[in-house]
CSV table of C-alpha atoms and ligand atoms in Angstrom, one decimal:
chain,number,residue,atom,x,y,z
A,222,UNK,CA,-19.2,63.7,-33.6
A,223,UNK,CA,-19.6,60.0,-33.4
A,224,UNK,CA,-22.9,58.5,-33.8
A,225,UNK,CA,-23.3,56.5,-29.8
A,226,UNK,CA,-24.8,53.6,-29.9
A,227,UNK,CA,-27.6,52.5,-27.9
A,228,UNK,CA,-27.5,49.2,-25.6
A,229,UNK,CA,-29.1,46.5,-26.6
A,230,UNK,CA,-31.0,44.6,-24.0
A,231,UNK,CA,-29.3,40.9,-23.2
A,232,UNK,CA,-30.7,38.0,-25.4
A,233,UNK,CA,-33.6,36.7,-23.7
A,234,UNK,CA,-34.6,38.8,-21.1
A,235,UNK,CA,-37.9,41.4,-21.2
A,236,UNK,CA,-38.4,44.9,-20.6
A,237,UNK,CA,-42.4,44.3,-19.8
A,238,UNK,CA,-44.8,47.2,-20.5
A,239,UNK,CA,-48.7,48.3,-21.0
A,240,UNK,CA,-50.6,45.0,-21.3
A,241,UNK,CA,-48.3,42.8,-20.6
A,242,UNK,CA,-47.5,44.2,-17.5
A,243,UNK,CA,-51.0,44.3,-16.4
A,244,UNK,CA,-51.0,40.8,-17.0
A,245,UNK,CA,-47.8,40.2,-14.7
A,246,UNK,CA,-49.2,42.1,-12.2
A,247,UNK,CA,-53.0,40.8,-12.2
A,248,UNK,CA,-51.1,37.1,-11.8
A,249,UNK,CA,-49.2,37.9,-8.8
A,250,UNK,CA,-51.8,40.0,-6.7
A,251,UNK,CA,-53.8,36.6,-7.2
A,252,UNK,CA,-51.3,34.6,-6.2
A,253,UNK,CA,-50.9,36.9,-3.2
A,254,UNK,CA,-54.3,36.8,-2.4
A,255,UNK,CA,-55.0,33.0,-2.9
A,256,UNK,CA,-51.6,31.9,-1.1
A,257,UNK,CA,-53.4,33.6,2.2
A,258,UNK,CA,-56.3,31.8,2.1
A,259,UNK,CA,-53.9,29.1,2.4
A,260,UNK,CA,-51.6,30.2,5.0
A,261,UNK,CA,-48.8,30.6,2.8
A,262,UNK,CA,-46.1,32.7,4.9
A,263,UNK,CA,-44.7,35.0,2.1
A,264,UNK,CA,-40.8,34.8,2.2
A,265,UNK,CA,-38.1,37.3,-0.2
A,266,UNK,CA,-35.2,35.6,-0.8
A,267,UNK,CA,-31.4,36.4,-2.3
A,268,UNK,CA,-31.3,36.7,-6.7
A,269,UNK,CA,-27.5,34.7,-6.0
A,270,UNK,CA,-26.7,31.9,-3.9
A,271,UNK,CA,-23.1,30.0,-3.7
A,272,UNK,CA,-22.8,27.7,-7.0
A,273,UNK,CA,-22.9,24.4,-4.7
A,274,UNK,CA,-26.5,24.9,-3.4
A,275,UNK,CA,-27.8,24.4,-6.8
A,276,UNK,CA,-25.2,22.1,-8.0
A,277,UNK,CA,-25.7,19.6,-4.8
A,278,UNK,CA,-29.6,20.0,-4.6
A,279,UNK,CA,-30.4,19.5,-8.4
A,280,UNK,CA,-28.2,17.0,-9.0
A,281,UNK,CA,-25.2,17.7,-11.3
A,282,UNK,CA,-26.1,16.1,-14.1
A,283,UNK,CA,-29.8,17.7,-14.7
A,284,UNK,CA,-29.7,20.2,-17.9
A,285,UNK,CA,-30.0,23.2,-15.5
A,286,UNK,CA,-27.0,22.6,-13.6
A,287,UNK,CA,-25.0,21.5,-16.5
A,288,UNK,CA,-26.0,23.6,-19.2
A,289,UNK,CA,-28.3,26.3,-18.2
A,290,UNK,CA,-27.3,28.2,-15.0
A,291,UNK,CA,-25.5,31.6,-14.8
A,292,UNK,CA,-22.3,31.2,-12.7
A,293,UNK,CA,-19.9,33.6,-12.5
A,294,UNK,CA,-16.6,34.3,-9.5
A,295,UNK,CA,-16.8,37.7,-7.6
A,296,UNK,CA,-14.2,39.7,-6.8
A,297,UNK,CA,-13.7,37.7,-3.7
A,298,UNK,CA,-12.7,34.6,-5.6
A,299,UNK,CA,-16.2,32.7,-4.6
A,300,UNK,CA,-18.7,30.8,-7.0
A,301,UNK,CA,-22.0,32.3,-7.4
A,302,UNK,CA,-25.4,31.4,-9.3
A,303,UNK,CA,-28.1,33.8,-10.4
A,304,UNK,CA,-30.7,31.2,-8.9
A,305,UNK,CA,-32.5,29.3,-11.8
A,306,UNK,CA,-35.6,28.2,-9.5
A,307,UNK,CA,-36.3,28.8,-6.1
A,308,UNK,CA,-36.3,25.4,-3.7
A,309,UNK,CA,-32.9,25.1,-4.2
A,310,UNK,CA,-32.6,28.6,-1.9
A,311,UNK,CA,-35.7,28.2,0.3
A,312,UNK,CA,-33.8,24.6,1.6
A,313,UNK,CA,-30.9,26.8,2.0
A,314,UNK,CA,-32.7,29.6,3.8
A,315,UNK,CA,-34.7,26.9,6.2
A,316,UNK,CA,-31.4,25.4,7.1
A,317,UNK,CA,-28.9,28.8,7.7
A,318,UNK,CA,-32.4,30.4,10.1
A,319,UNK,CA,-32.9,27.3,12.0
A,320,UNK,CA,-36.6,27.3,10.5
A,321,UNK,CA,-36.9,23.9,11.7
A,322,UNK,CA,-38.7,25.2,15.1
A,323,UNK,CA,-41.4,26.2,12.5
A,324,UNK,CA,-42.2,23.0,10.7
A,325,UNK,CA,-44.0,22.3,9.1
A,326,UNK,CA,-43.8,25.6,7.2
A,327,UNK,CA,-45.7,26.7,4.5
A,328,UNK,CA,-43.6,29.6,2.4
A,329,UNK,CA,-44.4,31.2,-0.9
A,330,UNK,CA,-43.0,33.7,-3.4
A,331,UNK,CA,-42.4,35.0,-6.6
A,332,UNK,CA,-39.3,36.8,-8.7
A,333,UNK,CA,-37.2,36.3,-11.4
A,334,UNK,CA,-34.8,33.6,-12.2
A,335,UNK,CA,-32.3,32.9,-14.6
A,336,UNK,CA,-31.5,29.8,-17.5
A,337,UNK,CA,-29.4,30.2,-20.4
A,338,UNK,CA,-31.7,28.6,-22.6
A,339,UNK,CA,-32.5,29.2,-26.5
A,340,UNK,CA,-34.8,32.3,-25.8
A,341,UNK,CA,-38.2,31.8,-27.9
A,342,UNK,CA,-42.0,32.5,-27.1
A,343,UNK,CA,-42.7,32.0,-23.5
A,344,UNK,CA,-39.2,30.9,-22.9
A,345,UNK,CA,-36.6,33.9,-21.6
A,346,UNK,CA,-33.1,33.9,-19.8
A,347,UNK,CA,-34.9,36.4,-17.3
A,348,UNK,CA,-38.4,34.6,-16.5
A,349,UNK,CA,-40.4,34.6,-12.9
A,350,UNK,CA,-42.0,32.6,-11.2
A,351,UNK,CA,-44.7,32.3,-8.5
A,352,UNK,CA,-43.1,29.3,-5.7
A,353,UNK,CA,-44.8,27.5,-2.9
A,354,UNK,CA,-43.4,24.9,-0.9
A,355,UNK,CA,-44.2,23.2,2.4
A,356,UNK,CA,-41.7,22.0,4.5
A,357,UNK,CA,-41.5,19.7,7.1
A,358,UNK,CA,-44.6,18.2,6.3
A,359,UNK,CA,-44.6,14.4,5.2
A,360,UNK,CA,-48.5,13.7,5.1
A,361,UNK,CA,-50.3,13.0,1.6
A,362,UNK,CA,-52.3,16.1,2.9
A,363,UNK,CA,-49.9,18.5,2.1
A,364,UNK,CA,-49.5,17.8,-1.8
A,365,UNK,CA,-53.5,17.8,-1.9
A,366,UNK,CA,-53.5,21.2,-0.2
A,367,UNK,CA,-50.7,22.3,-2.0
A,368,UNK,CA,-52.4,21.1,-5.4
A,369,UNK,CA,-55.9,22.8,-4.2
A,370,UNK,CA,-53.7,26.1,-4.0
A,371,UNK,CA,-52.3,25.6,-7.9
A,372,UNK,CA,-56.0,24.4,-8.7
A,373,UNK,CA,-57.9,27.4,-6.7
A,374,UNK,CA,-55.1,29.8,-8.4
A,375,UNK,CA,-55.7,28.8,-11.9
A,376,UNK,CA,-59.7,29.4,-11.4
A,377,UNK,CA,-59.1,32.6,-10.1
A,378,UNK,CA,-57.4,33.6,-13.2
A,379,UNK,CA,-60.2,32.1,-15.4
A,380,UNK,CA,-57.5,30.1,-17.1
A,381,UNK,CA,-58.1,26.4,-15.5
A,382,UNK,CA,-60.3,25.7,-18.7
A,383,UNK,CA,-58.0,23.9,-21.1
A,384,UNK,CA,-55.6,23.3,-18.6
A,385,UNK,CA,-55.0,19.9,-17.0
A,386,UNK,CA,-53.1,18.6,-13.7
A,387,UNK,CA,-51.3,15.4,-15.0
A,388,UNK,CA,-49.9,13.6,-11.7
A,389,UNK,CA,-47.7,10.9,-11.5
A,390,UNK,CA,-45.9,8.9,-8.5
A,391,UNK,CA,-42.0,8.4,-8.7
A,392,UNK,CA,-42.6,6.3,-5.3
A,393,UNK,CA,-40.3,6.2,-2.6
A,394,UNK,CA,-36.6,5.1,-2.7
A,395,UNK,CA,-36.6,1.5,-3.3
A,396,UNK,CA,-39.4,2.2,-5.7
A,397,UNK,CA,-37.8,4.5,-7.6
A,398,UNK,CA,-34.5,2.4,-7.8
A,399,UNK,CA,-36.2,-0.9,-9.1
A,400,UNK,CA,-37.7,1.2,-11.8
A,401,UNK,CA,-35.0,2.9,-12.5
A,402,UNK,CA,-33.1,-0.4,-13.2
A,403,UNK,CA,-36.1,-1.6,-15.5
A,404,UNK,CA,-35.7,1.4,-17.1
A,405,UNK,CA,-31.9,0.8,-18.1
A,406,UNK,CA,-32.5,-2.2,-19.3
A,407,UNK,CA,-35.2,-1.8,-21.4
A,408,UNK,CA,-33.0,1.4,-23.4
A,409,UNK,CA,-30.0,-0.8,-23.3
A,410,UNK,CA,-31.8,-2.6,-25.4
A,411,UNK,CA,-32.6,0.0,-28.0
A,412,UNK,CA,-29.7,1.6,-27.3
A,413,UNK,CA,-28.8,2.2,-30.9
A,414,UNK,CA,-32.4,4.0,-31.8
A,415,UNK,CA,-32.3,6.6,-28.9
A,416,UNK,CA,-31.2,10.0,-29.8
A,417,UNK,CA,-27.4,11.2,-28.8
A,418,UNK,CA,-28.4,13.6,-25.9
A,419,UNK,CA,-30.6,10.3,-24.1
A,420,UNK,CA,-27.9,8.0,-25.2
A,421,UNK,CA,-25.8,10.4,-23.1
A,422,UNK,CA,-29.2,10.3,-20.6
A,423,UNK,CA,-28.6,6.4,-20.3
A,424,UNK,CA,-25.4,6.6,-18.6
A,425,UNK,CA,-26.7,10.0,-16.3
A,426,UNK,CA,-29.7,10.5,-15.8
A,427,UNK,CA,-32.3,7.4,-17.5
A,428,UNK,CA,-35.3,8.8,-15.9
A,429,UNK,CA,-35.3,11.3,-17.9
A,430,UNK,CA,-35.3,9.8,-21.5
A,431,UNK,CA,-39.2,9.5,-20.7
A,432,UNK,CA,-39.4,13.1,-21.0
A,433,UNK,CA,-37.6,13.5,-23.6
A,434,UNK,CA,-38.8,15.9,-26.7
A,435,UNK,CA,-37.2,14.5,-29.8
A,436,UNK,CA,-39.6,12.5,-32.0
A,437,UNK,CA,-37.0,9.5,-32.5
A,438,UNK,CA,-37.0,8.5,-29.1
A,439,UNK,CA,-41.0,8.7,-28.0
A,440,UNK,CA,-41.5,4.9,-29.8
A,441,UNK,CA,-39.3,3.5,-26.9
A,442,UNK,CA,-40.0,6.3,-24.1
A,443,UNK,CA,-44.0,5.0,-24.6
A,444,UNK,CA,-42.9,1.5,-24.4
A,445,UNK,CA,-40.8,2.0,-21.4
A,446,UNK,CA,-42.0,-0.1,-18.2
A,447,UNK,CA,-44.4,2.2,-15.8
A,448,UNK,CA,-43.4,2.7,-12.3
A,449,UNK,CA,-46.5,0.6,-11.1
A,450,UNK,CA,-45.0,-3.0,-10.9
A,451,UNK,CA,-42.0,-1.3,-9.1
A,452,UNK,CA,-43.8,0.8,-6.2
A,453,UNK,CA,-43.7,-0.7,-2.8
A,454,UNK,CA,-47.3,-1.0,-0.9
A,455,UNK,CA,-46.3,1.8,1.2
A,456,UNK,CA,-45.8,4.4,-2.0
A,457,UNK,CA,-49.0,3.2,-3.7
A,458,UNK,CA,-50.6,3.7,-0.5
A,459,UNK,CA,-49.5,7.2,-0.6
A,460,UNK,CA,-50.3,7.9,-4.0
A,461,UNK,CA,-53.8,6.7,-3.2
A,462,UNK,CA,-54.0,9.1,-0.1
A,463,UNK,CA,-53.0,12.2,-2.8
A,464,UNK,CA,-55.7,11.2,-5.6
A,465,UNK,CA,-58.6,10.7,-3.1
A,466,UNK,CA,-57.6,13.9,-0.9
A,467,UNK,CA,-58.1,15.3,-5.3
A,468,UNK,CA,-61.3,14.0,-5.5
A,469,UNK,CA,-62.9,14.9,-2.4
A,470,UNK,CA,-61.9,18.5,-3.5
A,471,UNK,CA,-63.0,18.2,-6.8
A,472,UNK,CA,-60.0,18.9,-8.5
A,473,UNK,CA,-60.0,16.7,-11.8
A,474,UNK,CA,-56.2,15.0,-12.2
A,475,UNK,CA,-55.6,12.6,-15.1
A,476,UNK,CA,-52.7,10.1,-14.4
A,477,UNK,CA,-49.4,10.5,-16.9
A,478,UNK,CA,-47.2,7.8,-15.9
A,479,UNK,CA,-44.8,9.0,-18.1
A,480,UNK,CA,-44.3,12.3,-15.9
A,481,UNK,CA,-40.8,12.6,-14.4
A,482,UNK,CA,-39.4,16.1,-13.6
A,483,UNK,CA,-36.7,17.5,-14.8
A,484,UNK,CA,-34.2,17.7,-11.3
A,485,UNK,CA,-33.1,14.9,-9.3
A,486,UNK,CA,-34.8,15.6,-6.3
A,487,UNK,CA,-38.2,14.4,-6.8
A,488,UNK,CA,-39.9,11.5,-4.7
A,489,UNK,CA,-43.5,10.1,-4.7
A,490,UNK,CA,-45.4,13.2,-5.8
A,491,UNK,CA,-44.8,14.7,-9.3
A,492,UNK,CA,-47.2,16.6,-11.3
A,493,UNK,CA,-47.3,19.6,-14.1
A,494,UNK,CA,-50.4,21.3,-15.3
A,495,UNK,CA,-50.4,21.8,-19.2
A,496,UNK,CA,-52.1,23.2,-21.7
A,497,UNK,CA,-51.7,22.8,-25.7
A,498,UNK,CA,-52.4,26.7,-26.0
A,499,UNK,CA,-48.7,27.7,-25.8
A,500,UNK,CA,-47.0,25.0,-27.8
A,501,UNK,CA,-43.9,23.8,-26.8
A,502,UNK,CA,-43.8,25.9,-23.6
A,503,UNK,CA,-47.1,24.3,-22.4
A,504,UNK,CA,-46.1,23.5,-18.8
A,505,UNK,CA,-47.4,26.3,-16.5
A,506,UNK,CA,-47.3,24.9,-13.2
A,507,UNK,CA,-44.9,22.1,-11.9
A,508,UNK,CA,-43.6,20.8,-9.0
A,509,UNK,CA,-43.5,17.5,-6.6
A,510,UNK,CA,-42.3,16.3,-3.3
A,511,UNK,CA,-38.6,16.4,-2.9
A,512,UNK,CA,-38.0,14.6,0.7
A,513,UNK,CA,-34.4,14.2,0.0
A,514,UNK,CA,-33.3,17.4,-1.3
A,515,UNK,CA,-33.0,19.1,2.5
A,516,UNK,CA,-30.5,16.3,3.5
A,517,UNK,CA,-28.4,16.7,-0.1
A,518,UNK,CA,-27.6,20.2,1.4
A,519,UNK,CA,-26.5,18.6,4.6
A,520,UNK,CA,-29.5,18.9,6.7
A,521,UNK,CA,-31.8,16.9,8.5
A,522,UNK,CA,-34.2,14.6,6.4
A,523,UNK,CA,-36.9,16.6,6.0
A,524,UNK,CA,-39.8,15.9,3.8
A,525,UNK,CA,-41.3,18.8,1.6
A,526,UNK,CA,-43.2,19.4,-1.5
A,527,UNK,CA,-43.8,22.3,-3.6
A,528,UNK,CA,-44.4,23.9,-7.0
A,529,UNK,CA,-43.4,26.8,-9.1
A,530,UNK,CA,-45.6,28.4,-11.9
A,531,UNK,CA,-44.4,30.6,-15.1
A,532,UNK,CA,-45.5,33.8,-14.8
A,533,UNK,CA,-45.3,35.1,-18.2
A,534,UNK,CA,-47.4,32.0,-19.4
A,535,UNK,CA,-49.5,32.5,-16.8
A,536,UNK,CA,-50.2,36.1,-18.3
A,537,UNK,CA,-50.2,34.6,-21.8
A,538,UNK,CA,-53.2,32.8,-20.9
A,539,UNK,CA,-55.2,35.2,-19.6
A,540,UNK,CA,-58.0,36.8,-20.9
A,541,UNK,CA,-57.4,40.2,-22.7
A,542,UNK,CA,-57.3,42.7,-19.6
A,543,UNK,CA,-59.7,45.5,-19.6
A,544,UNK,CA,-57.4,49.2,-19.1
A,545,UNK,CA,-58.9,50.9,-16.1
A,546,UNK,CA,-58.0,54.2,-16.2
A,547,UNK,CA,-58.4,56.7,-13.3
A,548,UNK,CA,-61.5,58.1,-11.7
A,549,UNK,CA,-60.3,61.9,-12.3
A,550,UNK,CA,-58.1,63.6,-14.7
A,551,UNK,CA,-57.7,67.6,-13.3
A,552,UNK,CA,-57.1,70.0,-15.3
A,553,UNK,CA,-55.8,73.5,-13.8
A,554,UNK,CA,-56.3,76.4,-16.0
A,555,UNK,CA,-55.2,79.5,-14.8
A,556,UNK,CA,-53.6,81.5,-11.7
A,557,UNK,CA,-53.7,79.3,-8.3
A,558,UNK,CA,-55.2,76.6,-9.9
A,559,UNK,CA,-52.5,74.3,-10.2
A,560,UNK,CA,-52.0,74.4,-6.4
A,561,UNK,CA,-55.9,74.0,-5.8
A,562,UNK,CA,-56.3,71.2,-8.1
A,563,UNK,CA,-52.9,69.4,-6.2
A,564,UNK,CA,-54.3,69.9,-2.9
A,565,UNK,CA,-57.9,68.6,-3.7
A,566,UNK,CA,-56.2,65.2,-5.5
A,567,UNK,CA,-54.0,64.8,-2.1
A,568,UNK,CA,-57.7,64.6,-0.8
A,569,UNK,CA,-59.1,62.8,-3.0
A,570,UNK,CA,-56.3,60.1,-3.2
A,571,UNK,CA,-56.9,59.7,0.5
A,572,UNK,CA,-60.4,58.2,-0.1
A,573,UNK,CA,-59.3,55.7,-2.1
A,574,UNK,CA,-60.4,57.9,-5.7
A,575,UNK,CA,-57.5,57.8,-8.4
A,576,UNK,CA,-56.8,61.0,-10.1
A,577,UNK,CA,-54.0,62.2,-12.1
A,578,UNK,CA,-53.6,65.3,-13.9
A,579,UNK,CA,-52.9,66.6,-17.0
A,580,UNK,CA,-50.1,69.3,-16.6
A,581,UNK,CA,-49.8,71.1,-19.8
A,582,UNK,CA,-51.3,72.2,-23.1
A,583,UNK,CA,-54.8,74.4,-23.8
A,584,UNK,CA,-57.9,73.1,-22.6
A,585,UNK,CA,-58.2,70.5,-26.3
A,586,UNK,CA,-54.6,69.4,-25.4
A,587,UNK,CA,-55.1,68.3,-21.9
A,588,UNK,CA,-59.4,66.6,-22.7
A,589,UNK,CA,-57.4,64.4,-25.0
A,590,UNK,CA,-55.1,63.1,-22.4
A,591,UNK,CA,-58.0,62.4,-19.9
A,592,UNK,CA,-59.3,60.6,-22.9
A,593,UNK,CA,-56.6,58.8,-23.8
A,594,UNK,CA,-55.6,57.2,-20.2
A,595,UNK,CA,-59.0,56.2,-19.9
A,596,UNK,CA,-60.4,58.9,-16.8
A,597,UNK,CA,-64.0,58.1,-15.6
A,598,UNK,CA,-64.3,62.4,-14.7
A,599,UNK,CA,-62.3,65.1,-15.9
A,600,UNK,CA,-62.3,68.0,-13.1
A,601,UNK,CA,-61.9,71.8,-14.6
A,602,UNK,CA,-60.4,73.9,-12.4
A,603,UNK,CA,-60.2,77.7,-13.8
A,604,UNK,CA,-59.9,81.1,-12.0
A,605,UNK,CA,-63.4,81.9,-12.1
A,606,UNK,CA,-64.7,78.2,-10.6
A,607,UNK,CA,-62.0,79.1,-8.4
A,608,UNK,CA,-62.9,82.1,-7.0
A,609,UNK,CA,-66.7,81.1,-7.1
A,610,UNK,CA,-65.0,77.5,-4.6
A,611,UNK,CA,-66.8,74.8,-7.3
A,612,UNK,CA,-64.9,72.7,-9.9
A,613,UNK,CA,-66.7,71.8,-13.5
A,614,UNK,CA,-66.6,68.1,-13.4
A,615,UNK,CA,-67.3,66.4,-16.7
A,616,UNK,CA,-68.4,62.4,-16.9
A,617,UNK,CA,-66.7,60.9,-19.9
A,618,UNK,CA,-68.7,58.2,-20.4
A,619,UNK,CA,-72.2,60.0,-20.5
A,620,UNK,CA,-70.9,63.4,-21.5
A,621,UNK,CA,-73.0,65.3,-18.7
A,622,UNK,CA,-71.2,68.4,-17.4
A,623,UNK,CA,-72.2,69.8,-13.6
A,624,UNK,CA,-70.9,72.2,-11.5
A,625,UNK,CA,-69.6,70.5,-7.7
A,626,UNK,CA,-68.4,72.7,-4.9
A,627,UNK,CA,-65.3,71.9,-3.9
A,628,UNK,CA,-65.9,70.5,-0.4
A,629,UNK,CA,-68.1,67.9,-2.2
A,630,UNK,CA,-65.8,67.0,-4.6
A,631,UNK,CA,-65.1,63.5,-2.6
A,632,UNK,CA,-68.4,62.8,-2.2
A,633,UNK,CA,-69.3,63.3,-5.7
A,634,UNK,CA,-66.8,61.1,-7.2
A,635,UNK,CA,-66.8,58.2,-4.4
A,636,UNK,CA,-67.0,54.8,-5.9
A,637,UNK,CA,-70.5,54.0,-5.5
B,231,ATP,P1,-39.8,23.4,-19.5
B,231,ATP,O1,-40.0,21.9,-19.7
B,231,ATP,O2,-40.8,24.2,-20.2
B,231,ATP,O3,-38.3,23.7,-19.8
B,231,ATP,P2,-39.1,23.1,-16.7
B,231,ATP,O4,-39.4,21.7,-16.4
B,231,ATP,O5,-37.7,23.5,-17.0
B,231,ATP,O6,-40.0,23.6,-18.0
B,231,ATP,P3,-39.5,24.1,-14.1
B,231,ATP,O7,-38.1,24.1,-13.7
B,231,ATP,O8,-40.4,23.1,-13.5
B,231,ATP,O9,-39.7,24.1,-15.7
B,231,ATP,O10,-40.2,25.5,-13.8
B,231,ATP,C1,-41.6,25.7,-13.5
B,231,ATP,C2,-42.3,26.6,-14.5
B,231,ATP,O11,-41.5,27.8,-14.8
B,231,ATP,C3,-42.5,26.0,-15.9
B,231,ATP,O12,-43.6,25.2,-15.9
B,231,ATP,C4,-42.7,27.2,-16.7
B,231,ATP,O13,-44.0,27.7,-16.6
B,231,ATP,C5,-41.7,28.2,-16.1
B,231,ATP,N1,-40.5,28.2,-16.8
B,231,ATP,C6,-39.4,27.4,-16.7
B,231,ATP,N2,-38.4,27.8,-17.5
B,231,ATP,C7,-38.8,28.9,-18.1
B,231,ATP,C8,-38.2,29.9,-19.0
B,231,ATP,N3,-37.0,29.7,-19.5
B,231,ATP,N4,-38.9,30.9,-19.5
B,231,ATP,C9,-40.2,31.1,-19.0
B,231,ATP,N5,-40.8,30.3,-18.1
B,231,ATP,C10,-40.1,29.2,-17.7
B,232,MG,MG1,-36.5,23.7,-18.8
């Protein structure tokens, strides 16, 4: 017969398992926690959205729209998007539910999203994120609350050490033009030294020659004109307002005024938190103030900032997690012992004690699968404990073995 062959997974995506996955987890029950402590509104949202609202929102020319995002037609003929990050559909969402009557609205969540990128360390097809935004909200308060949040979450994971919050202003509108402008100029000028893809930048999408990664185009990106000659009184004012709402927090910020994001839709506001422990992919945290991208959908101008964090190098930075295993591991040997032992982890489960147990194999078998998973207790449940209504309950750590009546089994292994 011939040999099937298995599936391979799809370049770039992660099946994520044991330690990693403790570390995925551990990263979004913080967020979960720490976004109420906020008042972040937790919000599920669709995996696909029509084509346009990324294409309109991003701006067509940004790499994601152009090169990275997963479009396909269904069988109805229309153009969807597996959603490569998730304002695009939150400004989507506020807009088809009339959220407007809840402004300003302060929504998070987490999921996975999709780029075709070159797959590597800490970069996937399939990656998630943790996402908060605040809508409706114009006031410099809102980026320092929402930067307390990213700040607060960080600590919480014992990672903010080594990891910095560079912020930089792209100022409002007119700002943003005038530099822009500067900005053309000064690559016109060494037009002929930039690399092929900013050269291409030049004509697109200027802004974002600052950012750039190859080596033969940082001499002129570092000599580029800052944005701080350009910025009208009323976005330095702002700026100010953001830095000292910072300080009063105590939430240390260095200024990289060669910071510009990656999608059109950024104003005033613009910030990434980076550390040099994952090397290239050093950006865990990013996000700004994007007043105009509600109205590039077709709604009413509505300011809102927000930010969106890498899960996996979240995780990656975390310290090694310690394995806890369950409080019991039963083990039923004989008749009627399997059902007793069921019926006494239903109980136990109830008050909160984890308990699993080891269904097969002698007595040696089934110790070195409590072992193995880690149990605090293993519980030995034979005919004659049984029949005499007491369970022999063994502490692994201490090796003490005692004999507990069954109606004090809860008691005995509470968490003290
Ligand atoms: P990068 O410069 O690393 O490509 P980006 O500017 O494209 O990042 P954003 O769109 O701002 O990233 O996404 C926010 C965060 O999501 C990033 O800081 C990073 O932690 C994570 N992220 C982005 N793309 C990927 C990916 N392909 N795989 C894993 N994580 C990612
Ligand atoms: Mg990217």
């Amino acid at each position: 017969m011939a040999k099937i062959q298995t599936p391979q997974p799809v370049r770039g995506t992660q099946d994520i398992f044991g330690e990693d996955q403790e570390r995925f987890s551990h990263v979004v029950e913080t967020f979960e926690r720490v976004r109420r402590l906020y008042g972040f509104k937790g919000v599920e949202m669709p995996v696909f959205e029509p084509t346009a609202v990324f294409a309109r929102s991003l701006g067509e020319t940004t790499d994601v729209v152009s090169k990275e995002m997963y479009s396909f037609e269904d069988r109805g003929g229309d153009s969807l998007t597996l959603r490569p990050e998730f304002t695009a559909g939150i400004s989507r969402a506020f807009l088809s539910n009339g959220w407007q009557q809840h402004v300003p609205l302060k929504l998070s969540t987490h999921g996975p999203l999709f780029r075709y990128e070159r797959p590597q360390k800490g970069r996937y097809r399939q990656f998630h994120q943790l996402d908060a935004e605040i809508i409706g909200a114009g006031e410099a308060a809102a980026d320092v609350e929402l930067l307390c949040f990213a700040d607060q979450l960080l600590h919480e994971l014992g990672i903010a050490d080594g990891v910095t919050l560079q912020l930089n202003t792209l100022g409002d509108a007119e700002s943003r033009d005038a530099w822009r402008d500067a900005l053309v100029e000064h690559f016109q000028a060494h037009k002929a030294d930039l690399s092929k893809d900013s050269q291409d930048r030049l004509e697109r999408n200027p802004l974002r020659i600052l950012d750039s990664k190859e080596r033969q185009d940082r001499p002129i990106a570092d000599s580029a004109p800052d944005i701080d000659a350009y910025l009208s009184s009323e976005a330095s004012g702002f700026f100010a307002q953001v830095t000292e709402g910072l300080d009063a927090c105590g939430v240390s910020w260095t200024r990289d005024s060669r910071l510009v994001r990656g999608l059109d839709y950024y104003r005033h506001t613009a910030f990434e938190f980076v550390t040099d422990r994952l090397g290239a992919q050093g950006t865990v945290l990013a996000g700004g103030r994007y007043d105009g991208l509600i109205e590039s959908l077709g709604g009413p101008a509505t300011p809102a900032v927000g930010w969106a964090a890498g899960i996996e190098r979240l995780g990656m930075l975390l310290e090694e997690p310690k394995s806890i295993g369950p409080d019991a591991v039963f083990v039923p040997l004989g008749e009627g012992c399997e059902a007793a032992a069921q019926r006494l982890m239903n109980e136990l489960r109830r008050a909160n004690i984890s308990c699993e147990m080891a269904y097969k194999g002698n007595m040696k078998k089934r110790m070195q699968k409590a072992n193995a998973v880690g149990a605090a207790h293993v519980v030995i449940i034979g005919e004659n404990e049984l029949a005499n209504g007491v369970a022999a309950v063994k502490n692994l750590e201490t090796g003490d073995q005692r004999e507990i009546v069954l109606t004090g089994l809860v008691a005995a292994l509470a968490k003290k």
